CSV table of C-alpha atoms in Angstrom, one decimal:
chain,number,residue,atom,x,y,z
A,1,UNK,CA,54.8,97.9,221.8
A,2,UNK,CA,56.6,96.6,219.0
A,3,UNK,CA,57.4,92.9,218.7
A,4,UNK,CA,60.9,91.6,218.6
A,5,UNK,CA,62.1,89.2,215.9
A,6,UNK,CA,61.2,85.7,217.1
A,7,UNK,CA,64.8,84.3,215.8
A,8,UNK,CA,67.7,86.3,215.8
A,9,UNK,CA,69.4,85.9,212.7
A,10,UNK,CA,73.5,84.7,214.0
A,11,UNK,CA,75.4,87.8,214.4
A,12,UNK,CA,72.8,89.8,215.3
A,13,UNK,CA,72.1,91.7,218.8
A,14,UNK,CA,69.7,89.1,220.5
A,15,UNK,CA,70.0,90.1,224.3
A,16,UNK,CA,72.2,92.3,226.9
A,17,UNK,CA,72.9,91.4,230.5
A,18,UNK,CA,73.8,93.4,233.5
A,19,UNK,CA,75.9,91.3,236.5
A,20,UNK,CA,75.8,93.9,240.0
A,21,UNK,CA,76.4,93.4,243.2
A,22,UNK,CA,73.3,93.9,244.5
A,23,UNK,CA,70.2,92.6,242.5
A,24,UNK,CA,67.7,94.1,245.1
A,25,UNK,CA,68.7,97.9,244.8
A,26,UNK,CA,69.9,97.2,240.6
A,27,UNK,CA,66.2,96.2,239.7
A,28,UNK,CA,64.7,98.7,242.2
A,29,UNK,CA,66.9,101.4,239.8
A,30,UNK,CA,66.0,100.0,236.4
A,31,UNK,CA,61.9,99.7,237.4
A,32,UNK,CA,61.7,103.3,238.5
A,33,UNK,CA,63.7,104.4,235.4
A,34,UNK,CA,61.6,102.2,232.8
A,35,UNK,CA,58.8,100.8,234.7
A,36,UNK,CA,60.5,97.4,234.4
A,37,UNK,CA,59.0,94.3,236.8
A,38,UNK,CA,60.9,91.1,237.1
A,39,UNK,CA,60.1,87.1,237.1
A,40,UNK,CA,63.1,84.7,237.9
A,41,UNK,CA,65.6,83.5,235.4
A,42,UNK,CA,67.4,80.3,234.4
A,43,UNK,CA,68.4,79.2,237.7
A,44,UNK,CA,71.9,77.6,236.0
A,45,UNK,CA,72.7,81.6,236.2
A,46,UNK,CA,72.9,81.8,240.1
A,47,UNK,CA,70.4,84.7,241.1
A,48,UNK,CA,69.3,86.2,238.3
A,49,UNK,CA,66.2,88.0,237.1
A,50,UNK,CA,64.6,88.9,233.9
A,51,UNK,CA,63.4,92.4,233.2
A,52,UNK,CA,59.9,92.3,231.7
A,53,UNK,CA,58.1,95.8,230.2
A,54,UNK,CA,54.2,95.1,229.1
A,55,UNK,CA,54.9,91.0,229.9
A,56,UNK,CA,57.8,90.4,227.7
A,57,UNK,CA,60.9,90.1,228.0
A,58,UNK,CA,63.7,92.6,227.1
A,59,UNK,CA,66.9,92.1,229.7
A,60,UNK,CA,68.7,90.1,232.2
A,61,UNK,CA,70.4,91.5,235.4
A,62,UNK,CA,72.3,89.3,237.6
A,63,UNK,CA,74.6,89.0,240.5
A,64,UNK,CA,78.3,89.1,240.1
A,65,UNK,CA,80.7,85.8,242.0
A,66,UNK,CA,81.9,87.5,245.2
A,67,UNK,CA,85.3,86.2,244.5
A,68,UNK,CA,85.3,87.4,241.3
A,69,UNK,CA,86.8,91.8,240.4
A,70,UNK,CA,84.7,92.0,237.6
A,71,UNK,CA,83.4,95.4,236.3
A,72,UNK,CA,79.7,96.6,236.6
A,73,UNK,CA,78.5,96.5,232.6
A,74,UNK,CA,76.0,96.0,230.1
A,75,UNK,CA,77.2,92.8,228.1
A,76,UNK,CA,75.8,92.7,224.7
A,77,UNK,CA,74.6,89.2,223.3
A,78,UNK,CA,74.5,88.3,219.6
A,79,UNK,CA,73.0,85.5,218.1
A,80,UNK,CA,74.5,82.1,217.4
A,81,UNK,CA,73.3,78.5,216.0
A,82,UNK,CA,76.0,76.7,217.9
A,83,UNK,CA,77.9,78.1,221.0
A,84,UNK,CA,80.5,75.5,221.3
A,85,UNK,CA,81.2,76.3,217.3
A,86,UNK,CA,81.2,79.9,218.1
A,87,UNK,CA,83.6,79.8,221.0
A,88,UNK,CA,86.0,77.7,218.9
A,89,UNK,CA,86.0,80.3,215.8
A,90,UNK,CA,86.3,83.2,218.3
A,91,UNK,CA,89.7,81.3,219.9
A,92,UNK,CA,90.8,80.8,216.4
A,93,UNK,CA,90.1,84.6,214.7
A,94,UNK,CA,92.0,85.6,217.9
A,95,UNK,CA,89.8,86.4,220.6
A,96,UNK,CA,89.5,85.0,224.4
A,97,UNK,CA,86.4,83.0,225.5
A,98,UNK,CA,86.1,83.5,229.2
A,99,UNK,CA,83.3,81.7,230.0
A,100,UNK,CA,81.8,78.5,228.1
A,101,UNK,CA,79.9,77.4,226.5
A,102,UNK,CA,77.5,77.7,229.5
A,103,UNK,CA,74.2,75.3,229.6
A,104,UNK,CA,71.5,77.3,231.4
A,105,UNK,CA,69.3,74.3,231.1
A,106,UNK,CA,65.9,74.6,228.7
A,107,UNK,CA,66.7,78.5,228.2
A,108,UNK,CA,69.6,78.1,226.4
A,109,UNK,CA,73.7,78.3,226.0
A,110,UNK,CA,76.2,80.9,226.5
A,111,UNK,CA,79.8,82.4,226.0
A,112,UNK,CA,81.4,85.5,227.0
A,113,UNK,CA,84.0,86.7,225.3
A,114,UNK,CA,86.2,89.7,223.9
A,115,UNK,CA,87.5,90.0,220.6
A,116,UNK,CA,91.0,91.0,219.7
A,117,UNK,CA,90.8,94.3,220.6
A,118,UNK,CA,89.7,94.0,224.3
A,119,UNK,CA,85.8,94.5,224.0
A,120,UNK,CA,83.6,92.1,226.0
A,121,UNK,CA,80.8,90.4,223.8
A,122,UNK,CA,78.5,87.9,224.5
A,123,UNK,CA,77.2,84.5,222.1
A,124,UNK,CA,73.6,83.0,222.8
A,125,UNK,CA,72.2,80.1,221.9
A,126,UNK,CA,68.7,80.0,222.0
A,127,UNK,CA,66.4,77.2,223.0
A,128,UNK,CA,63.0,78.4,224.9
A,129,UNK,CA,64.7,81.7,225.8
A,130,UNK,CA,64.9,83.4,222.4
A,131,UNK,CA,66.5,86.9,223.9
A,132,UNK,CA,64.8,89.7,223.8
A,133,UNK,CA,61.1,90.0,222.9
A,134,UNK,CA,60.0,93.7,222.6
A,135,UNK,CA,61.7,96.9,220.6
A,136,UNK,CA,61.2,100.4,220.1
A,137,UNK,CA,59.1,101.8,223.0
A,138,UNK,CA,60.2,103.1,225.8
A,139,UNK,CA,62.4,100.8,228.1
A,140,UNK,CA,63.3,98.3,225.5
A,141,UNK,CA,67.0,98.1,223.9
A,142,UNK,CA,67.4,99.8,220.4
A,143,UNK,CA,70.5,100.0,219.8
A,144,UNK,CA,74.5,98.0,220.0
A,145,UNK,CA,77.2,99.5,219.3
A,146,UNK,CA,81.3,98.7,219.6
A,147,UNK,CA,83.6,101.7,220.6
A,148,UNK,CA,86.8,100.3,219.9
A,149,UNK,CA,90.3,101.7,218.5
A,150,UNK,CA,90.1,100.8,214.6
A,151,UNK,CA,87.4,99.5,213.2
A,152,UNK,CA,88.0,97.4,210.5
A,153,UNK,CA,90.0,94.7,212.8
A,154,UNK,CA,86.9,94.6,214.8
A,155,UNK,CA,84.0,94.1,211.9
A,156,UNK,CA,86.2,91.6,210.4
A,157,UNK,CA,86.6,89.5,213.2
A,158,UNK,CA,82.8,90.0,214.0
A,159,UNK,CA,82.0,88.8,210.0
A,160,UNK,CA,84.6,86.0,210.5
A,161,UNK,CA,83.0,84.5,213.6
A,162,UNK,CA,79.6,85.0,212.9
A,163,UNK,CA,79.5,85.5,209.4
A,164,UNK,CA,77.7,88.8,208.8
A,165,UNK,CA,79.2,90.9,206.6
A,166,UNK,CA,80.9,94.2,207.4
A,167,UNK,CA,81.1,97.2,205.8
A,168,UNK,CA,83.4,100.4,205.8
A,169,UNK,CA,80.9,103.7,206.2
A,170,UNK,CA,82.0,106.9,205.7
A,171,UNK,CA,85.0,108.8,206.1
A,172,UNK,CA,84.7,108.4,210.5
A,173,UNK,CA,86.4,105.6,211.0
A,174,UNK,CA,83.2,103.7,211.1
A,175,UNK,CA,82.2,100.5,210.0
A,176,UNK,CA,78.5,98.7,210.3
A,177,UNK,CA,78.0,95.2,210.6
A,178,UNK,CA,75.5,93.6,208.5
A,179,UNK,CA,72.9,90.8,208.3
A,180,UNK,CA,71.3,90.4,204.8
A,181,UNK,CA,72.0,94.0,203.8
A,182,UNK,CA,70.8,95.0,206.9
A,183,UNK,CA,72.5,97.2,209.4
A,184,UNK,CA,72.5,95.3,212.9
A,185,UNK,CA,75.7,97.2,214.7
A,186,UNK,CA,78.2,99.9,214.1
A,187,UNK,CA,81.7,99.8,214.9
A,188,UNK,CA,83.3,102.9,215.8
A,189,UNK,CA,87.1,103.1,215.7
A,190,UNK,CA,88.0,105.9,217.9
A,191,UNK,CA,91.9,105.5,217.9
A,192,UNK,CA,93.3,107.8,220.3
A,193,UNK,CA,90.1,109.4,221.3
A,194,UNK,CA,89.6,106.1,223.4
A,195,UNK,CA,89.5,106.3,226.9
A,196,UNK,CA,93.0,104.2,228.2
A,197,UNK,CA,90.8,103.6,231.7
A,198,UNK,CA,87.7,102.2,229.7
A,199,UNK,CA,89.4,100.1,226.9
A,200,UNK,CA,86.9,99.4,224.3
A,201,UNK,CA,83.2,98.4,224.8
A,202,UNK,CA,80.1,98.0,223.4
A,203,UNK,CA,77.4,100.0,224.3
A,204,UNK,CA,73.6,99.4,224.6
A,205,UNK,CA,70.8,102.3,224.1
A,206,UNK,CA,67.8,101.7,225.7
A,207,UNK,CA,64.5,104.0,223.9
A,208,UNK,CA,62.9,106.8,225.5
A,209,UNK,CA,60.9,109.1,225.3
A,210,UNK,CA,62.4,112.3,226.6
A,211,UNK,CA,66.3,111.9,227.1
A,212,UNK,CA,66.4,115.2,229.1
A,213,UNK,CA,63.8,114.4,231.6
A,214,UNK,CA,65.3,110.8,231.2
A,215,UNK,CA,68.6,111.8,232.4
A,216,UNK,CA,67.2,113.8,235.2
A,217,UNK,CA,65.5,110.9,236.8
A,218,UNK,CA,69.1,108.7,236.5
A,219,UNK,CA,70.9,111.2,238.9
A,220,UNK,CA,67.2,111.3,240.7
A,221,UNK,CA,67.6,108.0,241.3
A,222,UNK,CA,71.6,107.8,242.0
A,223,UNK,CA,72.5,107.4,239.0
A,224,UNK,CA,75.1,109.8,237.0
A,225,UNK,CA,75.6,111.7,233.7
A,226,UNK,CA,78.4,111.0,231.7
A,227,UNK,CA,77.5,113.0,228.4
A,228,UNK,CA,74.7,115.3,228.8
A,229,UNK,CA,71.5,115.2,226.2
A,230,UNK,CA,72.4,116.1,222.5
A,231,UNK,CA,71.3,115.7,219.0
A,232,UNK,CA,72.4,113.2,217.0
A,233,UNK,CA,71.9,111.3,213.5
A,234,UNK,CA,69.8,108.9,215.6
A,235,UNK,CA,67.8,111.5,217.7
A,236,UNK,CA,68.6,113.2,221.3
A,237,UNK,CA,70.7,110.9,223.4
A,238,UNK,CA,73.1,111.1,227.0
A,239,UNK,CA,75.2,108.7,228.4
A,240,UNK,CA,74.4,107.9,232.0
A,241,UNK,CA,75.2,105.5,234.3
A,242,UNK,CA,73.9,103.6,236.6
A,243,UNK,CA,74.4,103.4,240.8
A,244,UNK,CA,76.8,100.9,240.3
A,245,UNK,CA,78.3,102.2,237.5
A,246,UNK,CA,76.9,100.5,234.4
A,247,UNK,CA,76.7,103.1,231.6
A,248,UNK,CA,74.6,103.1,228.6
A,249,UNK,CA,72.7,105.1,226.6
A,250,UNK,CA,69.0,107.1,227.0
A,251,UNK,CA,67.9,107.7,222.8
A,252,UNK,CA,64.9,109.5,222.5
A,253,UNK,CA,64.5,108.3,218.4
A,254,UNK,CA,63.6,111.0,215.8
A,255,UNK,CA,60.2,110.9,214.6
């Protein structure tokens, strides 16, 4: 298994988080899918679990407020020196914090938040929790990306609040975020291609090894397809969802 950076550069995908309902049946899902087993988390998070694959870390699921209509999604996390700096730039480069800065005690601090276009991000501070630990195999998350309506309003206010650059790529209406040179997220302006019911979003790829047979055991497992397996730049991927509804993304990686 291959080792995660240590320190997460700011602005760069350092964790993702799933809130459910129910945290019994959600992690009963997740370890049949990618042999996931689970240890507590920061208990400043209500009930929440970490996912664990070969002893380190690589998620977080947890259980939504009752009182609270909040959808069922994969929240991606990106790295920050200072959340209570980070939630005052994202205010002022026009974006909503909704909740924080958040102490969760030695493990760290948190904001959620959406930029101006609507997606939902998170910001994480690390202190002994330093987000996620393990890459590439199987079961660990590879890849974060934003689906949003243009692109360049989104990478700037990305650059702006955590200052990575951005970049325009290609003629797609794509952009990439970047750390050093280094590609850590695309940004995909979709315009009117967006779903209106979805809104914009960023979505998480978790590594497989077989996104066909991967995909068959989601709807196994009550789970759904939402794009069937295809080739890509990246490799073979689908879009599948959860039982809750939670969608991401199954990448079997080319070789």
């Amino acid at each position: 298994m291959t080792e995660a950076e240590t320190h997460h550069r700011p602005g760069t995908p350092c964790w993702v988080s799933l809130m459910v309902h129910s945290l019994t049946a959600t992690q009963e899902f997740y370890s049949a899918l990618f042999g996931w087993t689970f240890s507590p988390g920061p208990p400043q998070l209500g009930p929440y679990a970490q996912a664990l694959l070969g002893g380190r870390v690589v998620a977080g699921i947890g259980v939504l407020p009752p009182d609270r209509q909040l959808p069922v999604a994969w929240t991606t996390y990106l790295a920050t020196e200072d959340a209570h700096a980070t939630a005052d730039r994202i205010r002022c480069c026009g974006g909503t914090v909704g909740v924080g800065p958040l102490d969760a005690g030695a493990a760290g601090r948190l904001v959620i938040a959406s930029d101006p276009t609507g997606a939902v991000f998170g910001a994480w501070q690390s202190r002994e929790h330093r987000g996620t630990e393990a890459a590439g195999d199987p079961g660990t998350p590879v890849r974060s990306e934003l689906f949003t309506r243009e692109s360049g309003t989104a990478a700037k206010f990305y650059a702006a609040v955590f200052g990575v650059e951005s970049a325009a790529d290609g003629p797609d209406h794509r952009a990439l975020l970047l750390d050093d040179g280094r590609p850590v997220a695309a940004v995909h302006g979709l315009g009117a291609a967006l779903p209106r019911e979805r809104g914009p979003y960023w979505m998480t790829s978790f590594a497989v090894a077989d996104a066909d047979a991967t995909a068959r055991r989601v709807t196994e497992l009550g789970g759904r397809v939402i794009r069937p397996p295809g080739d890509g730049a990246a490799g073979r991927s689908a879009e599948v969802a959860d039982p809750e509804g939670a969608v991401f993304t199954v990448l079997a990686a080319r070789s």
